[in-house]
XYZ file of C-alpha atoms in Angstrom:
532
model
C -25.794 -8.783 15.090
C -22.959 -8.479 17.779
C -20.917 -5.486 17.385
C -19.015 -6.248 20.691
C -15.600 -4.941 20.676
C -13.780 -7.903 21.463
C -15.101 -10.288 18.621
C -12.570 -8.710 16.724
C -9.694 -10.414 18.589
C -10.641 -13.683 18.168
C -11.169 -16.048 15.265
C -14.573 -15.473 12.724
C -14.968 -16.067 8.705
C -17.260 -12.891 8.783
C -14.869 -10.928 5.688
C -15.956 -7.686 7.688
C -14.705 -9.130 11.211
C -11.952 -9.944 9.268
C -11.283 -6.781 7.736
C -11.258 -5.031 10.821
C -9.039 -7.225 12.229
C -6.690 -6.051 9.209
C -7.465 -2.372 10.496
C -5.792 -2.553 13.348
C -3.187 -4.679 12.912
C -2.463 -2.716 10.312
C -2.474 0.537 12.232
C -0.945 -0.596 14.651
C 2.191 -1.390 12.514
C 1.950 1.660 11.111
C 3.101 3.241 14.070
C 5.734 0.758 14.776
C 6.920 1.483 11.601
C 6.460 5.161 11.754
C 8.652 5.278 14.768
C 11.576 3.249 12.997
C 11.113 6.377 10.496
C 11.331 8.699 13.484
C 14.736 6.852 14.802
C 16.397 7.122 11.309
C 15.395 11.033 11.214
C 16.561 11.628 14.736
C 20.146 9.780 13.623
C 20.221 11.955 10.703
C 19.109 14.980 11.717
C 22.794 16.301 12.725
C 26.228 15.231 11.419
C 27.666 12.687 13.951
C 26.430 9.262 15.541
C 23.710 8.981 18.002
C 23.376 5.392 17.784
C 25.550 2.800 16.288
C 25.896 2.178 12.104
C 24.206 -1.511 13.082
C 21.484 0.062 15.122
C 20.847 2.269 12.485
C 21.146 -0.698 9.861
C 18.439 -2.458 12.181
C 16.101 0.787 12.419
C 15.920 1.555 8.032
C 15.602 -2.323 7.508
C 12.323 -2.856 9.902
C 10.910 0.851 8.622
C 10.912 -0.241 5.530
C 9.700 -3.930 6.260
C 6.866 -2.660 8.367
C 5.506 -0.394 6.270
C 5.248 -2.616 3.330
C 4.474 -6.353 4.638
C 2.570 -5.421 7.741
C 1.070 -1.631 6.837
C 0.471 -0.701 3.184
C -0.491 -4.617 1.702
C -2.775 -5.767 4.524
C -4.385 -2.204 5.201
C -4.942 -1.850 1.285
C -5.565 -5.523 0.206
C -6.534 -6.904 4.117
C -8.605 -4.131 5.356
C -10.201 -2.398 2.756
C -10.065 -5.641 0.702
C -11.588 -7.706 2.904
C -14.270 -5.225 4.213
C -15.409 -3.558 0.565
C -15.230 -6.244 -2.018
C -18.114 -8.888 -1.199
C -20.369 -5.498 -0.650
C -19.633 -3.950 -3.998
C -20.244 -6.908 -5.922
C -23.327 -7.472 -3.522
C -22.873 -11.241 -1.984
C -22.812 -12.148 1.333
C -18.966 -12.966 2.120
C -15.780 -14.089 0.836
C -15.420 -17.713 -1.424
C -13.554 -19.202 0.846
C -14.546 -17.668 4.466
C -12.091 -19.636 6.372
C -9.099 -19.269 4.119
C -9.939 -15.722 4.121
C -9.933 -16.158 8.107
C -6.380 -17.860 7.250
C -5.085 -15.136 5.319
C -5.338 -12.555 8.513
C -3.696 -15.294 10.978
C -0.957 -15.825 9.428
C -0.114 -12.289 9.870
C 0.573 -12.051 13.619
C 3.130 -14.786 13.729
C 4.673 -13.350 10.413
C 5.471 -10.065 12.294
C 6.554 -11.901 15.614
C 8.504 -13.332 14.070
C 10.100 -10.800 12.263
C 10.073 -8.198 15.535
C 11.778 -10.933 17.386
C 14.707 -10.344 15.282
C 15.640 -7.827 17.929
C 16.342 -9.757 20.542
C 18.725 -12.371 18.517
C 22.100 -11.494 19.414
C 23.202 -10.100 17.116
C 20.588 -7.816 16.485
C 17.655 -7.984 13.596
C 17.994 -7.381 10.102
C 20.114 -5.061 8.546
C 20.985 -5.898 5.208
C 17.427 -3.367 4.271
C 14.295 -4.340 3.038
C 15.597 -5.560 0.005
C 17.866 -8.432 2.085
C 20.748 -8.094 -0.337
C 23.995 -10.453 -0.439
C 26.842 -10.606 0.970
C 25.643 -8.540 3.501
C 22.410 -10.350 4.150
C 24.425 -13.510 4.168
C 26.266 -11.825 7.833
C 23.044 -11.089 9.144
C 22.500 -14.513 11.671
C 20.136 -15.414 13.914
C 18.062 -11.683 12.969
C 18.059 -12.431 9.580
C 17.605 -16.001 9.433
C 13.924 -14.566 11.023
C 13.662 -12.273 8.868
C 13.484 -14.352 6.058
C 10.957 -16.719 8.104
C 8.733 -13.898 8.594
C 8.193 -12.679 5.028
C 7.898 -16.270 3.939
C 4.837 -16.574 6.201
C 3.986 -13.288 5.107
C 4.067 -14.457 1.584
C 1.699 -17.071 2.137
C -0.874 -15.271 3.361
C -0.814 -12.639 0.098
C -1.045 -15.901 -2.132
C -3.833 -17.031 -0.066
C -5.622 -13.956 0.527
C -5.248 -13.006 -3.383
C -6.924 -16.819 -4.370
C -9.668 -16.043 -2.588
C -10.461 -12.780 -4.113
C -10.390 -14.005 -7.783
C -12.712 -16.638 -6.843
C -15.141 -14.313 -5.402
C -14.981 -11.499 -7.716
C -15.890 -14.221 -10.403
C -17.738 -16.333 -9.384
C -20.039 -14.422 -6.575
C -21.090 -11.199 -8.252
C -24.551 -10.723 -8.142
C -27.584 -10.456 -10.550
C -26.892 -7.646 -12.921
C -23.087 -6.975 -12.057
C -21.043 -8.334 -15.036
C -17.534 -7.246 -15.248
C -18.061 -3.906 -16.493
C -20.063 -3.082 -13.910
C -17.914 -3.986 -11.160
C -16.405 -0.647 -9.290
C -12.359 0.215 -9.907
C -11.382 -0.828 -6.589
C -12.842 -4.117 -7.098
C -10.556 -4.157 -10.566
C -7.931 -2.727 -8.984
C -8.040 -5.663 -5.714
C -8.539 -8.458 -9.022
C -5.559 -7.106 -10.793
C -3.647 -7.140 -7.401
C -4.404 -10.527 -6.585
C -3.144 -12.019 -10.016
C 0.694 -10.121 -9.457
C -0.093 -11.320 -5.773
C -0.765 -14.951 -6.820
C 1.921 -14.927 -9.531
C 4.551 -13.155 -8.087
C 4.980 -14.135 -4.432
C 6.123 -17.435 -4.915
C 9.297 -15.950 -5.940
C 9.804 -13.898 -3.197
C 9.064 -17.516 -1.074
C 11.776 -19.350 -3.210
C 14.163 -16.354 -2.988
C 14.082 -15.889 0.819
C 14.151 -20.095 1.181
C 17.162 -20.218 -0.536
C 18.837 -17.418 1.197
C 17.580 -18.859 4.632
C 19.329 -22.539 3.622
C 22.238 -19.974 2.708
C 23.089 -18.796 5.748
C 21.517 -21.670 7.933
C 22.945 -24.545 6.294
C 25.711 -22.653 4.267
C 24.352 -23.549 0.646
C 26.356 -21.479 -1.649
C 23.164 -20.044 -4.164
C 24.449 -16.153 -3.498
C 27.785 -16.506 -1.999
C 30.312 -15.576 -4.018
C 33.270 -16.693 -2.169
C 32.003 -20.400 -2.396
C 30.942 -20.117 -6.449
C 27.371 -18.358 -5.566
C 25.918 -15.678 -7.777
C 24.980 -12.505 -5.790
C 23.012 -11.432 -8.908
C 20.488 -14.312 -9.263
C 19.009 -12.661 -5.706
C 18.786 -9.674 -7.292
C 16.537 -10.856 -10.305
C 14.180 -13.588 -7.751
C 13.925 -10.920 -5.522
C 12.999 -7.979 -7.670
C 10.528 -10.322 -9.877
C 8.524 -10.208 -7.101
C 9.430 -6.605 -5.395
C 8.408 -4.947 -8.601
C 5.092 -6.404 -8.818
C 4.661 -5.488 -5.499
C 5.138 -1.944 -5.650
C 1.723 -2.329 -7.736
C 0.150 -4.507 -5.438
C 0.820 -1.511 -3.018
C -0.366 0.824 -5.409
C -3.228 -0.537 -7.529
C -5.714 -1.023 -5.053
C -4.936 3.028 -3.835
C -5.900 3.862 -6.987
C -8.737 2.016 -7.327
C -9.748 4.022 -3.511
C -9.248 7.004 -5.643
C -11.171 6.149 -8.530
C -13.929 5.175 -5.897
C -13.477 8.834 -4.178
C -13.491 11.606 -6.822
C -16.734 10.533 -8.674
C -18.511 10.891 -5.333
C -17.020 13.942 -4.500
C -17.709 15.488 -8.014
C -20.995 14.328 -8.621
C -19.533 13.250 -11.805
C -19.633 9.995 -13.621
C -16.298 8.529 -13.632
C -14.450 9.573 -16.831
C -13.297 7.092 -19.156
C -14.270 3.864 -17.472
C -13.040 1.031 -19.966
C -9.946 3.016 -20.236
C -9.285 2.406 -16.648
C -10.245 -0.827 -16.655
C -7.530 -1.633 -19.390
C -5.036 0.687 -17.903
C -5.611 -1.260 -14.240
C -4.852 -4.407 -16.435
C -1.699 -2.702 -18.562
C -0.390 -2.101 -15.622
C -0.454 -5.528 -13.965
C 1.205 -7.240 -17.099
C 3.962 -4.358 -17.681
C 4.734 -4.739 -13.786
C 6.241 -7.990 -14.555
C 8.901 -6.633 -17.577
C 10.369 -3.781 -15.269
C 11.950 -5.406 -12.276
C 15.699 -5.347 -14.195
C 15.638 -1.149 -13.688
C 16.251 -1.813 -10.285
C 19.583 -3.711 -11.265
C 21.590 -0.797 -13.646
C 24.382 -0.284 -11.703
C 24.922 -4.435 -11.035
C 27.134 -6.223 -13.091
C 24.047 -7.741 -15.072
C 24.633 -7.648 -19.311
C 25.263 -4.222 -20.406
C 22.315 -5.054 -23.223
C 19.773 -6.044 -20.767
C 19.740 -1.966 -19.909
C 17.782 -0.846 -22.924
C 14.765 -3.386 -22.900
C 14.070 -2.642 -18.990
C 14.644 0.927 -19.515
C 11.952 0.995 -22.362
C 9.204 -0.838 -20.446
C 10.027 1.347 -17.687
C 9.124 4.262 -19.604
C 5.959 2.154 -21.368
C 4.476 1.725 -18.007
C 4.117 5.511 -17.318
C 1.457 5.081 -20.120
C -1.401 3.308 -18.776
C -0.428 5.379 -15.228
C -1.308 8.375 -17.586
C -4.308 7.261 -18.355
C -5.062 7.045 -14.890
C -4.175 10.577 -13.953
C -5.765 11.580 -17.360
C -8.946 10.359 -16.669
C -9.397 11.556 -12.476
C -9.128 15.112 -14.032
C -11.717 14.517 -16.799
C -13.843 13.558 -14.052
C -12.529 16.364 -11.592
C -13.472 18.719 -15.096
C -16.641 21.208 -14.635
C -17.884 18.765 -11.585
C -19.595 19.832 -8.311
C -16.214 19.207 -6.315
C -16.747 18.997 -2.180
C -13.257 19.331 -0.511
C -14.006 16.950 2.285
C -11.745 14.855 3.737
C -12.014 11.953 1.322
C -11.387 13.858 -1.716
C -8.474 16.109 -0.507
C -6.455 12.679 0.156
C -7.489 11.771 -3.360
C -6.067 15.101 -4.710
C -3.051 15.359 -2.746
C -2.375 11.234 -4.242
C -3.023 12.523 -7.641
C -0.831 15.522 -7.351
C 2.273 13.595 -5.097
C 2.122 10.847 -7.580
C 2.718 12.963 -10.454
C 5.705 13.843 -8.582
C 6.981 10.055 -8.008
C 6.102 9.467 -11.317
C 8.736 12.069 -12.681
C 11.401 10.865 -10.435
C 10.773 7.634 -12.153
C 11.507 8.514 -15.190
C 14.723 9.959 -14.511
C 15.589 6.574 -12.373
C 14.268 4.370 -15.147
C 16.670 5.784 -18.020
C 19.911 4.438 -17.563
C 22.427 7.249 -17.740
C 20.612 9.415 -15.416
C 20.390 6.327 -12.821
C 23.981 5.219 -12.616
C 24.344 8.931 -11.251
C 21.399 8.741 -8.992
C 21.368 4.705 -7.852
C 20.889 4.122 -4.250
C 21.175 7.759 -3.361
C 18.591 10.198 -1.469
C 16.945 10.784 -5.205
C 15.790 6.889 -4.813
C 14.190 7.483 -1.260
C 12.400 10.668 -2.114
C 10.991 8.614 -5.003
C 10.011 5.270 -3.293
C 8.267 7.899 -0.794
C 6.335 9.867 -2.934
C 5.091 6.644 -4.699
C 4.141 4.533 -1.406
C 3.554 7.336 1.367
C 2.502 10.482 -1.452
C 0.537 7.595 -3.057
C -0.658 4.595 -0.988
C -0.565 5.958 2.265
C -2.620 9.008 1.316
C -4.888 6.723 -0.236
C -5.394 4.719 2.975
C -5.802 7.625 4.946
C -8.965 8.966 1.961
C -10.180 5.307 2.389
C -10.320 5.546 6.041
C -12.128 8.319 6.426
C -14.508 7.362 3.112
C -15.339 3.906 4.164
C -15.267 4.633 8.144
C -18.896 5.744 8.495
C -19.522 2.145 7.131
C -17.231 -0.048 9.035
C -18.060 1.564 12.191
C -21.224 2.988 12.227
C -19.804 6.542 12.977
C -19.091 9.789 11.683
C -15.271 11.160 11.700
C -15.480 14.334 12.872
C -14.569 16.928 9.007
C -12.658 19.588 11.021
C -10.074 17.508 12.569
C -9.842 15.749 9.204
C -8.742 18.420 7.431
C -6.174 18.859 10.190
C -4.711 15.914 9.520
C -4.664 16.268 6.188
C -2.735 19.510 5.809
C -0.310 18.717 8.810
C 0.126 15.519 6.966
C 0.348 16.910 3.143
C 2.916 19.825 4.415
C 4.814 17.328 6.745
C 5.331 15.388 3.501
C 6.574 17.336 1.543
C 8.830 19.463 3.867
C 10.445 15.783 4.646
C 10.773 14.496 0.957
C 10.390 17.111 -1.169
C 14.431 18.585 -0.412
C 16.128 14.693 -0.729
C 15.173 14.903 -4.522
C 17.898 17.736 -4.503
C 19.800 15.778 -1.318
C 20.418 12.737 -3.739
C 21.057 14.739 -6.599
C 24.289 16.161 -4.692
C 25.270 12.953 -3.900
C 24.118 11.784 -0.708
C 23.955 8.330 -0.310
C 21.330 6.573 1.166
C 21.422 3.831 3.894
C 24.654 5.810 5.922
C 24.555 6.558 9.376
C 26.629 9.538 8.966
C 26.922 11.912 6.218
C 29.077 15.139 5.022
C 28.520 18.669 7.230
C 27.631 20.172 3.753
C 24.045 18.149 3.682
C 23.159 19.503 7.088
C 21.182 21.994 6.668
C 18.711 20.306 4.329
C 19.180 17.188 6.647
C 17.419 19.003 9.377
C 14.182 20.351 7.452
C 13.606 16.824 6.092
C 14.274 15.790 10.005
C 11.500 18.761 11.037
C 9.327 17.603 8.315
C 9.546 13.891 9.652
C 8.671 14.507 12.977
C 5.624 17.499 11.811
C 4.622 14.296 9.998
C 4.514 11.407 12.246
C 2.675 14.159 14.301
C -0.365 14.570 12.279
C -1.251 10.860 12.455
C -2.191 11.114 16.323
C -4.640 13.059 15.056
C -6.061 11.166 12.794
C -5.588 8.427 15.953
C -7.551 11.139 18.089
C -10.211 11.478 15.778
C -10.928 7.429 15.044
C -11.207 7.317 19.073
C -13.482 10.617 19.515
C -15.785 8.867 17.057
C -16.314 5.884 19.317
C -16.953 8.131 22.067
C -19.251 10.941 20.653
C -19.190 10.877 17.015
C -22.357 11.435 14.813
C -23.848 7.682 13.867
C -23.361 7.099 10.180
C -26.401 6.582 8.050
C -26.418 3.895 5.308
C -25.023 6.127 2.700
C -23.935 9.376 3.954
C -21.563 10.477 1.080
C -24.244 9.769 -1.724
C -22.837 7.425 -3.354
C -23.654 4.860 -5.950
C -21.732 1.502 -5.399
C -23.753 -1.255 -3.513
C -21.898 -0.882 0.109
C -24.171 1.686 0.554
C -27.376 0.318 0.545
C -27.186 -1.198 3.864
C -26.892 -0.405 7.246
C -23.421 1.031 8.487
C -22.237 -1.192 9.731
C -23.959 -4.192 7.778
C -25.430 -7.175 9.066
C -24.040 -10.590 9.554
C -25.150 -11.410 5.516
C -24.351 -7.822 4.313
C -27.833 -7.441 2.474
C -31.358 -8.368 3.885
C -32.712 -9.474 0.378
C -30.644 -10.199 -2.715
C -29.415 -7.486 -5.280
C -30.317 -6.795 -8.512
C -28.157 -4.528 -10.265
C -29.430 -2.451 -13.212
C -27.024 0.442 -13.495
C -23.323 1.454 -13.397
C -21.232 2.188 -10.657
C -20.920 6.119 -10.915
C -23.960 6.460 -12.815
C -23.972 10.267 -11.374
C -26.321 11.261 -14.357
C -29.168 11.827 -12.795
C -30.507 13.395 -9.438
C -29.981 11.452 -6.168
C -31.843 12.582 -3.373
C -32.306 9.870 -1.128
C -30.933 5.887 -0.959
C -34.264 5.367 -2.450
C -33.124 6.227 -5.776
C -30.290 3.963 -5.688
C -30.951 0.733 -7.260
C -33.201 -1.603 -4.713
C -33.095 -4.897 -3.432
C -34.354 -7.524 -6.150
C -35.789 -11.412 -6.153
């Protein structure tokens, strides 16, 4: 097989090509977005304008539309998607290889598109992430591409998320029925329903908001008889959903992690299973928490704060069951797992946030102040981005054929976990003063706990040139990865790292579970072999 460096920038239905090619982009938007981060912190790090409230406007809404659209759903669902599933249920690629080839290139003119919001006239977006009226509705040329962008963003989830139902049920092979499939192949399934199901509403929402301002249409203006609300609801029916399609498939990277790492098997399997699937459907009955403080029927506040609280159940099953399999194992603190831990432990935290967001009294105090940001945070960076950066440095060895190197690792992971926190940990109490979120300026009383969450920014976006530092050390004189160098029990690591063009020389036959840790492993030998 070819390994040459530049098949990855051209077109190929190989998934892993493919997945790769969602690794970089990926990475490289995480940057992109990072710095964005690094522009708002810079702004806010003293009382007083460096740049102007529209810049700043510009700088929060592409952070925030980075990170999600072109970082955390294609790394997660792209990359690791892409690259893990067809090996852990053992076939040879994707259903549809060249839809799945579709799904990546229609990402690189869904960012262009978006990035070349700055050089409209009037600037790029600025109405935030969440795009919403009237000010969205002022937003022009910048926003009009905006709304292009995510549309052919969109496209590419529903695509992408097609694709992996088909293959995770109808390409399994001999011996893995659903129960045996690993949590992150769950986790990707459950994902690609809410991806499937959802995202057409965030394509109608943003096509009516585009013939809005293109073509004036009056569906959210309220000066010409629009409703301002009905955005709200299209718009968060998706955006909900989609903070689980950001979080899911980190959680499944977790429940792939910790077994390993403890030589345990995993604790409470169905349970997970279930609670992957609780999840998914409760997803859809929450998005109206978001909408508290709008002018939507007083009533509506009690059912949507109820299923808010009903979700944290199967997410406490979750956490539950990682430390019933973290209980009286052989735990290795490499980098892997301590991105697994810190997810479990910063989650907890995002989790409790929640709760006070998702009952109403408490949120009309606390809507769209620092207390929200500090929440969405330790959910997506505390939860999915740790995840991504455990997956990396788990699933590495087999993408690439080489070793990260465990000292630097740990680097990165403490700079990262303490950068973290030191930046998000102080705008839980921020917001609960009062700050609101989304100013350019702020009151002299918030500045001294403006400037540690500034420090803690920048310690932060530090630690991932490390992690950048280490990727490219590897290529240069990193250890080469053996077919299974963690131990583990799912089938991506029974062949070579990387695998060949077909993933598997012979065809699997499965005859055990996934984190079957019961017995002594001492080799790949013992894991199961290749069958008929």
């Amino acid at each position: 097989m070819e390994h040459s460096f530049r098949r990855y920038f051209w077109f190929s239905v190989d998934h892993k090509v493919i997945g790769i090619q969602y690794f970089w982009t990926s990475l490289f938007f995480f940057f992109i977005g990072g710095l964005m981060a690094l522009l708002v912190r810079w702004e806010l790090a003293q009382p007083g304008l460096t740049f102007t409230p529209d810049q700043y406007n510009q700088f929060f809404t592409m952070h925030a539309t980075i990170m999600i659209f072109l970082f955390i759903i294609p790394m997660l669902v792209g990359a690791f998607g892409n690259y893990a599933v067809p090996l852990m249920v053992g076939t040879f690629d994707m259903a549809f290889p060249k839809l799945n080839a579709l799904s990546y290139w229609l990402v690189p003119p869904g960012a262009l598109i978006i990035m070349a919001g700055f050089l409209a006239e009037s600037g790029t977006a600025k109405a935030g992430w969440t795009s919403y009226p009237p000010v969205a509705l002022q937003g022009g040329a910048g926003q009009m591409l905006w709304l292009l962008g995510v549309f052919v963003l969109g496209w590419s989830s529903i695509v992408g998320g097609m694709n992996f139902l088909v293959t995770i049920m109808n390409m399994r092979t001999k011996g893995v029925h659903y129960f045996r499939l690993p949590l992150f192949v769950w986790a990707i399934a459950t994902t690609a329903v809410l991806a499937v199901l959802g995202t057409p509403s965030l394509a109608a929402a943003v096509t009516l908001q585009f013939m809005n301002i293109a073509f004036g249409f009056p569906f959210f203006d309220a000066a010409k008889g629009g409703n301002p609300l009905m955005w709200q609801h299209v718009f968060w029916f998706y955006s909900h959903p989609a903070v689980y399609i950001m979080i899911l498939p980190a959680f499944g990277i977790v429940s792939e992690i910790i077994p390993v790492f403890s030589r345990k098997p995993l604790f409470g399997y169905r349970a997970l299973v279930y609670a992957t699937a609780g999840i998914g459907v409760l997803s859809f009955l929450v998005w109206a928490h978001h909408m508290f403080a709008s002018a939507m029927f007083p009533w509506l506040r009690i059912p949507f704060m109820l299923t808010t609280m009903l979700i944290a159940v199967p997410t406490g099953i979750k956490i539950f069951n990682w430390l019933g399999t973290l209980a009286f194992g052989k735990i290795r603190l490499e980098t892997p797992m301590l991105f697994s831990l810190a997810l479990v432990s910063m989650f907890v935290i995002g989790g409790i946030s929640g709760v006070f967001l998702g009952s109403v009294p408490v949120d009309l105090h606390l809507h769209d102040t620092y207390f929200v940001v500090a929440h969405i945070h330790y959910v997506l960076f505390g939860g999915s981005a740790f995840a991504i950066f455990g997956g990396i440095y788990y699933w590495f060895p087999k993408m690439f054929g080489r070793m990260l190197n465990e000292s630097l690792g740990k680097i990165h992971f403490w700079l990262s976990f303490i950068g973290f926190n030191v930046a998000f940990l102080p705008m839980h109490a921020v917001g609960a003063l009062g700050m609101p979120r989304r100013y350019a300026d702020y009151d002299i009383a918030f500045t001294e706990l403006n400037l540690t969450i500034s420090i803690g920014a920048f310690l932060l976006g530090f630690a991932q040139l490390i992690l950048i530092y280490n990727m490219l050390r590897a290529f240069q004189v990193g250890k080469v990865a053996p077919a299974n160098p963690w131990n583990a029990r799912t089938l991506e690591w029974l062949t070579t790292s990387p695998p060949p063009h077909y993933n598997f020389e012979e065809p699997l036959t499965v005859d055990h579970d996934p984190y079957d840790y019961g017995r002594r492993i001492s080799s790949p030998e013992a894991l199961p072999v290749p069958g008929d």
